[in-house]
Amino acid sequence: MSKEITTFSKTEVSSFAKLQAYDFAEFNGQKNQAIDAQFISQKFQFLRFKSARYDKCLFEDCTFQSVGLSGTHFLSCDLDNFEISDTNMQFCDFSRNCTLQGTEHDSSICNSNLSQSMFCDSQITNVHFKSTTISQARFNNVAFQNVTWDSCTLQDNIFDRVTFDHISLIGCNLEYSEFKNINLKNIKLPFHQIPYTFGLLNYLKQCPDDILIGSASSKKKPIKPQEYMDLLPDLFSYYKKMNEYFPAINIALFLEDYDNAETLIKAGLCCYICSNDFRKIKAICKLIAYHPYYDIHAMTKLYFDIVEYYNTINVSEYEKYQY
């Protein structure tokens, strides 16, 4: 049974009063760690949680505003009826049957950043995400139910063994996110983002009836997967014409049009190598690595061709970092 404990355990830091005058949030001696604790109707504002770790804790009706939560571990925790805004939550860990939910009303996460965080064996229910960025995060065995996404960035994430139930992702950026072993129920997907992802085209091949595909910028009624499949040749022609290589290659491989895929792979890599766009080079290579048509020999040759090229040219410090 949970018991309420003091929010923070303090250590004696009077000898560091001089440092506190410069930055109290950093040098206040607070250890943000708790086990089996309850935090009810608390307001956390303009705070910095240093190496925070919460295990089997309950946060109920709490608000987090302009809080530094980066790297915080919420293990087996329940966050109920919460409001989070303008908060840095990068590198957070929501694992071991952690729940983020709204019970009496929707919980909310607004104008915040959860990039490079881990969600594992967790449930997210009745939560409204608005203008929030989640990039390079990983979702393993996570259930989303009745979650709304409003103008959010969800790019470069991995969704593995994830269930989306009564969700709309229309208006979200899903570029280069990977979807595998997923289960979609009563979901709306963004029309133009599907070819920019890994795995969604293959999932739509099953043509489930409870999926709709639409756009926030169109008055046209959302369509079902089969109608979207029928439009793939038109989408391919458009992306090819616009030199949008990743979605064009993705569609060509899906349609088993390997001649066009090979031509576009060479053109795309040439284009992105010349512009040192490493993110797009990586995305094309990942498409190749994931497709059974290409064997280890083809991928090895491609790798050494790219490395050999970059050993012969000069790149900027920014480009070295991206590489």
Short mmCIF file of C-alpha atoms in Angstrom, two decimals:
data_model
loop_
_atom_site.label_atom_id
_atom_site.label_comp_id
_atom_site.label_asym_id
_atom_site.label_seq_id
_atom_site.Cartn_x
_atom_site.Cartn_y
_atom_site.Cartn_z
CA MET A 1 0.00 0.00 0.00
CA SER A 2 1.36 3.42 -0.92
CA LYS A 3 2.12 5.91 1.78
CA GLU A 4 2.71 9.62 1.47
CA ILE A 5 6.23 10.79 2.09
CA THR A 6 8.00 14.10 1.88
CA THR A 7 8.37 15.23 -1.71
CA PHE A 8 12.08 15.86 -1.41
CA SER A 9 14.68 14.58 1.00
CA LYS A 10 17.14 17.35 1.81
CA THR A 11 20.76 17.15 2.76
CA GLU A 12 22.65 19.78 4.70
CA VAL A 13 24.12 22.22 2.20
CA SER A 14 24.56 25.36 4.26
CA SER A 15 28.25 25.39 3.40
CA PHE A 16 27.24 25.85 -0.23
CA ALA A 17 25.08 28.94 0.32
CA LYS A 18 27.43 30.94 -1.89
CA LEU A 19 26.66 28.64 -4.83
CA GLN A 20 22.93 28.76 -4.11
CA ALA A 21 23.00 32.52 -4.61
CA TYR A 22 24.06 31.90 -8.20
CA ASP A 23 21.77 28.95 -9.01
CA PHE A 24 19.49 27.68 -6.27
CA ALA A 25 17.74 25.22 -8.59
CA GLU A 26 21.04 23.38 -9.07
CA PHE A 27 22.70 23.68 -5.64
CA ASN A 28 19.74 23.23 -3.27
CA GLY A 29 20.68 19.75 -2.03
CA GLN A 30 17.39 18.21 -3.07
CA LYS A 31 17.34 14.54 -4.03
CA ASN A 32 14.26 13.90 -6.13
CA GLN A 33 13.84 10.23 -5.38
CA ALA A 34 10.97 8.33 -3.86
CA ILE A 35 9.48 4.86 -3.55
CA ASP A 36 5.79 4.14 -2.86
CA ALA A 37 5.07 7.87 -2.53
CA GLN A 38 1.90 9.81 -3.27
CA PHE A 39 1.94 13.33 -4.69
CA ILE A 40 -1.59 14.74 -4.63
CA SER A 41 -2.60 18.08 -6.20
CA GLN A 42 0.94 19.41 -6.17
CA LYS A 43 2.19 22.17 -8.45
CA PHE A 44 5.73 21.83 -9.71
CA GLN A 45 6.85 25.08 -11.34
CA PHE A 46 10.23 26.45 -12.47
CA LEU A 47 12.02 23.49 -10.90
CA ARG A 48 14.90 21.33 -12.02
CA PHE A 49 14.68 17.65 -11.14
CA LYS A 50 18.26 16.41 -10.84
CA SER A 51 18.70 12.68 -11.51
CA ALA A 52 15.11 12.11 -10.43
CA ARG A 53 13.89 8.57 -9.86
CA TYR A 54 10.39 7.57 -8.81
CA ASP A 55 9.42 3.96 -8.25
CA LYS A 56 5.82 2.81 -7.66
CA CYS A 57 4.68 6.39 -7.05
CA LEU A 58 1.34 8.09 -7.64
CA PHE A 59 1.09 11.59 -9.14
CA GLU A 60 -2.57 12.63 -8.99
CA ASP A 61 -3.96 15.99 -10.11
CA CYS A 62 -0.42 17.39 -10.36
CA THR A 63 0.78 20.14 -12.67
CA PHE A 64 4.26 20.51 -14.12
CA GLN A 65 4.97 23.93 -15.63
CA SER A 66 8.37 24.94 -16.99
CA VAL A 67 10.05 22.06 -15.21
CA GLY A 68 13.32 20.37 -16.09
CA LEU A 69 12.47 16.66 -15.98
CA SER A 70 15.14 15.48 -18.39
CA GLY A 71 16.39 11.98 -17.56
CA THR A 72 13.72 11.32 -14.93
CA HIS A 73 12.74 7.68 -14.30
CA PHE A 74 9.06 6.97 -13.70
CA LEU A 75 9.10 3.25 -12.93
CA SER A 76 5.79 1.50 -12.21
CA CYS A 77 4.29 4.94 -11.61
CA ASP A 78 0.74 6.21 -12.12
CA LEU A 79 0.33 9.75 -13.46
CA ASP A 80 -3.39 10.58 -13.22
CA ASN A 81 -5.23 13.75 -14.29
CA PHE A 82 -2.00 15.66 -14.84
CA GLU A 83 -1.12 18.82 -16.74
CA ILE A 84 2.35 19.21 -18.19
CA SER A 85 3.35 22.35 -20.10
CA ASP A 86 6.57 23.98 -21.33
CA THR A 87 8.56 21.13 -19.81
CA ASN A 88 11.71 19.33 -20.92
CA MET A 89 11.18 15.58 -20.59
CA GLN A 90 13.94 14.32 -22.88
CA PHE A 91 15.60 11.00 -22.00
CA CYS A 92 12.81 10.11 -19.55
CA ASP A 93 11.97 6.50 -18.74
CA PHE A 94 8.34 5.41 -18.44
CA SER A 95 8.67 1.68 -17.86
CA ARG A 96 7.50 -1.29 -15.81
CA ASN A 97 3.76 -0.90 -16.24
CA CYS A 98 3.75 2.89 -16.00
CA THR A 99 0.42 4.60 -16.74
CA LEU A 100 -0.23 8.12 -17.98
CA GLN A 101 -3.95 8.73 -17.96
CA GLY A 102 -6.88 10.99 -17.49
CA THR A 103 -9.63 9.52 -15.36
CA GLU A 104 -11.93 12.36 -14.32
CA HIS A 105 -10.84 14.44 -17.35
CA ASP A 106 -8.23 14.31 -20.09
CA SER A 107 -4.66 14.80 -18.98
CA SER A 108 -2.51 17.06 -21.14
CA ILE A 109 1.05 17.52 -22.35
CA CYS A 110 1.56 20.84 -24.16
CA ASN A 111 4.56 22.61 -25.66
CA SER A 112 6.91 20.03 -24.22
CA ASN A 113 9.69 17.74 -25.43
CA LEU A 114 9.83 13.99 -24.78
CA SER A 115 12.48 13.17 -27.36
CA GLN A 116 14.82 10.20 -26.86
CA SER A 117 12.61 8.86 -24.07
CA MET A 118 11.69 5.24 -23.42
CA PHE A 119 8.14 3.98 -23.00
CA CYS A 120 8.08 0.28 -22.17
CA ASP A 121 5.21 -1.90 -20.91
CA SER A 122 3.11 1.21 -20.38
CA GLN A 123 -0.39 2.55 -21.01
CA ILE A 124 -1.31 6.05 -22.20
CA THR A 125 -5.03 6.74 -21.96
CA ASN A 126 -7.15 9.89 -22.34
CA VAL A 127 -4.17 12.20 -22.84
CA HIS A 128 -4.12 15.27 -25.09
CA PHE A 129 -0.77 16.08 -26.70
CA LYS A 130 -0.49 19.56 -28.19
CA SER A 131 2.48 21.19 -29.97
CA THR A 132 4.77 18.60 -28.42
CA THR A 133 7.88 17.01 -29.89
CA ILE A 134 8.70 13.32 -29.51
CA SER A 135 11.66 12.35 -31.67
CA GLN A 136 14.06 9.39 -31.53
CA ALA A 137 11.98 7.86 -28.75
CA ARG A 138 11.15 4.17 -28.39
CA PHE A 139 7.76 2.68 -27.58
CA ASN A 140 7.85 -1.02 -26.67
CA ASN A 141 4.64 -2.83 -25.73
CA VAL A 142 2.66 0.37 -25.23
CA ALA A 143 -1.10 0.86 -25.49
CA PHE A 144 -2.50 4.23 -26.62
CA GLN A 145 -6.22 4.68 -26.10
CA ASN A 146 -8.33 7.79 -26.70
CA VAL A 147 -5.22 9.91 -27.16
CA THR A 148 -5.37 13.11 -29.22
CA TRP A 149 -2.42 14.61 -31.05
CA ASP A 150 -2.62 18.27 -32.05
CA SER A 151 0.22 19.60 -34.26
CA CYS A 152 2.83 17.25 -32.82
CA THR A 153 6.14 16.02 -34.20
CA LEU A 154 6.51 12.24 -33.97
CA GLN A 155 9.45 11.67 -36.29
CA ASP A 156 12.30 9.15 -36.06
CA ASN A 157 10.55 7.07 -33.38
CA ILE A 158 10.25 3.30 -33.07
CA PHE A 159 6.82 1.85 -32.30
CA ASP A 160 7.15 -1.87 -31.57
CA ARG A 161 4.28 -4.01 -30.26
CA VAL A 162 2.14 -0.89 -29.89
CA THR A 163 -1.65 -0.63 -29.95
CA PHE A 164 -3.37 2.54 -31.13
CA ASP A 165 -7.06 2.56 -30.21
CA HIS A 166 -9.36 5.51 -31.05
CA ILE A 167 -6.47 7.76 -32.11
CA SER A 168 -6.11 10.48 -34.73
CA LEU A 169 -2.62 11.20 -36.03
CA ILE A 170 -3.81 13.59 -38.74
CA GLY A 171 -1.71 16.73 -38.58
CA CYS A 172 1.29 14.94 -37.07
CA ASN A 173 4.75 14.62 -38.58
CA LEU A 174 5.64 10.90 -38.71
CA GLU A 175 8.72 11.15 -40.95
CA TYR A 176 11.10 8.20 -40.70
CA SER A 177 9.25 6.64 -37.78
CA GLU A 178 9.19 2.85 -37.69
CA PHE A 179 6.02 0.85 -37.08
CA LYS A 180 6.37 -2.88 -36.48
CA ASN A 181 4.15 -5.45 -34.79
CA ILE A 182 1.47 -2.78 -34.38
CA ASN A 183 -2.28 -3.02 -33.89
CA LEU A 184 -4.41 -0.14 -35.19
CA LYS A 185 -8.04 0.20 -34.11
CA ASN A 186 -10.31 3.08 -35.10
CA ILE A 187 -7.38 5.26 -36.11
CA LYS A 188 -6.97 8.17 -38.51
CA LEU A 189 -3.66 8.48 -40.36
CA PRO A 190 -2.18 11.52 -42.15
CA PHE A 191 -2.52 11.11 -45.92
CA HIS A 192 0.86 12.45 -47.01
CA GLN A 193 2.95 10.98 -44.18
CA ILE A 194 2.39 7.26 -44.75
CA PRO A 195 5.06 6.84 -47.50
CA TYR A 196 7.57 8.63 -45.25
CA THR A 197 7.36 5.89 -42.60
CA PHE A 198 8.73 2.40 -42.19
CA GLY A 199 6.03 -0.27 -41.97
CA LEU A 200 2.74 1.58 -42.41
CA LEU A 201 2.33 0.71 -46.08
CA ASN A 202 2.71 -2.99 -45.30
CA TYR A 203 0.17 -2.72 -42.49
CA LEU A 204 -2.36 -1.00 -44.75
CA LYS A 205 -1.99 -3.85 -47.23
CA GLN A 206 -4.33 -5.79 -44.93
CA CYS A 207 -6.97 -3.12 -45.67
CA PRO A 208 -8.53 -3.03 -42.19
CA ASP A 209 -11.94 -1.37 -42.18
CA ASP A 210 -11.45 0.66 -39.01
CA ILE A 211 -8.66 2.84 -40.43
CA LEU A 212 -9.25 6.18 -42.16
CA ILE A 213 -6.70 8.29 -44.00
CA GLY A 214 -7.12 12.03 -44.39
CA SER A 215 -5.55 15.46 -44.22
CA ALA A 216 -6.03 18.44 -41.94
CA SER A 217 -5.74 20.76 -44.95
CA SER A 218 -8.44 19.07 -47.04
CA LYS A 219 -12.21 19.18 -46.87
CA LYS A 220 -12.35 15.81 -48.61
CA LYS A 221 -13.77 12.99 -46.54
CA PRO A 222 -11.10 10.59 -45.17
CA ILE A 223 -10.68 7.43 -47.23
CA LYS A 224 -10.16 3.77 -46.37
CA PRO A 225 -6.93 1.82 -46.94
CA GLN A 226 -8.02 0.21 -50.22
CA GLU A 227 -8.74 3.61 -51.73
CA TYR A 228 -5.33 4.77 -50.57
CA MET A 229 -3.68 1.70 -52.14
CA ASP A 230 -5.36 2.58 -55.44
CA LEU A 231 -3.71 6.01 -55.31
CA LEU A 232 -0.17 4.70 -54.84
CA PRO A 233 0.76 4.92 -58.55
CA ASP A 234 -0.27 8.58 -58.52
CA LEU A 235 1.65 9.22 -55.31
CA PHE A 236 4.69 7.50 -56.79
CA SER A 237 4.56 9.67 -59.92
CA TYR A 238 4.27 12.83 -57.82
CA TYR A 239 7.17 12.02 -55.49
CA LYS A 240 9.35 10.94 -58.43
CA LYS A 241 8.59 14.19 -60.25
CA MET A 242 9.41 16.21 -57.13
CA ASN A 243 12.65 14.28 -56.46
CA GLU A 244 11.29 13.17 -53.10
CA TYR A 245 13.33 9.99 -53.17
CA PHE A 246 12.46 8.31 -49.88
CA PRO A 247 8.65 8.09 -50.36
CA ALA A 248 9.10 7.24 -54.05
CA ILE A 249 11.51 4.40 -53.24
CA ASN A 250 9.28 3.22 -50.40
CA ILE A 251 6.28 2.98 -52.73
CA ALA A 252 8.30 1.33 -55.54
CA LEU A 253 9.58 -1.37 -53.16
CA PHE A 254 6.10 -1.90 -51.79
CA LEU A 255 4.76 -2.36 -55.33
CA GLU A 256 7.74 -4.63 -56.14
CA ASP A 257 8.78 -2.28 -58.94
CA TYR A 258 12.48 -3.01 -58.45
CA ASP A 259 13.71 -1.39 -61.67
CA ASN A 260 12.30 1.97 -60.65
CA ALA A 261 13.47 1.42 -57.08
CA GLU A 262 17.07 0.77 -58.22
CA THR A 263 17.09 3.89 -60.40
CA LEU A 264 15.70 6.06 -57.62
CA ILE A 265 18.05 4.62 -54.99
CA LYS A 266 21.08 5.57 -57.11
CA ALA A 267 19.68 9.01 -57.90
CA GLY A 268 18.65 9.65 -54.29
CA LEU A 269 21.99 8.62 -52.81
CA CYS A 270 23.84 10.69 -55.39
CA CYS A 271 21.69 13.73 -54.59
CA TYR A 272 21.97 13.39 -50.81
CA ILE A 273 25.68 12.58 -50.88
CA CYS A 274 26.33 15.73 -52.92
CA SER A 275 24.31 17.79 -50.42
CA ASN A 276 25.71 15.87 -47.40
CA ASP A 277 22.17 15.15 -46.18
CA PHE A 278 23.10 12.28 -43.89
CA ARG A 279 19.64 11.87 -42.40
CA LYS A 280 18.13 11.09 -45.79
CA ILE A 281 21.06 8.85 -46.74
CA LYS A 282 20.46 6.87 -43.57
CA ALA A 283 16.72 6.62 -44.30
CA ILE A 284 17.30 5.20 -47.80
CA CYS A 285 19.89 2.73 -46.49
CA LYS A 286 17.44 1.63 -43.83
CA LEU A 287 14.77 0.97 -46.47
CA ILE A 288 17.26 -1.23 -48.33
CA ALA A 289 18.35 -3.05 -45.17
CA TYR A 290 14.75 -3.85 -44.20
CA HIS A 291 13.70 -5.17 -47.60
CA PRO A 292 14.19 -8.89 -48.37
CA TYR A 293 15.03 -8.13 -52.00
CA TYR A 294 18.50 -6.88 -50.99
CA ASP A 295 21.04 -9.33 -49.60
CA ILE A 296 24.07 -8.75 -47.38
CA HIS A 297 26.40 -8.37 -50.36
CA ALA A 298 24.40 -5.49 -51.83
CA MET A 299 24.27 -3.72 -48.47
CA THR A 300 27.99 -4.24 -47.82
CA LYS A 301 28.91 -2.81 -51.21
CA LEU A 302 26.64 0.18 -50.63
CA TYR A 303 28.21 0.84 -47.23
CA PHE A 304 31.79 0.82 -48.50
CA ASP A 305 30.89 2.97 -51.50
CA ILE A 306 29.50 5.64 -49.16
CA VAL A 307 32.47 5.44 -46.76
CA GLU A 308 34.96 5.61 -49.63
CA TYR A 309 33.30 8.72 -50.99
CA TYR A 310 33.39 10.53 -47.66
CA ASN A 311 37.05 9.72 -47.18
CA THR A 312 37.83 11.76 -50.28
CA ILE A 313 36.01 15.01 -49.53
CA ASN A 314 36.09 17.79 -46.97
CA VAL A 315 33.05 18.34 -44.77
CA SER A 316 32.10 21.01 -42.25
CA GLU A 317 32.06 20.43 -38.51
CA TYR A 318 28.25 20.29 -38.61
CA GLU A 319 28.38 17.71 -41.39
CA LYS A 320 30.94 15.64 -39.46
CA TYR A 321 28.58 15.62 -36.49
CA GLN A 322 25.65 14.51 -38.62
CA TYR A 323 27.80 11.83 -40.28
#
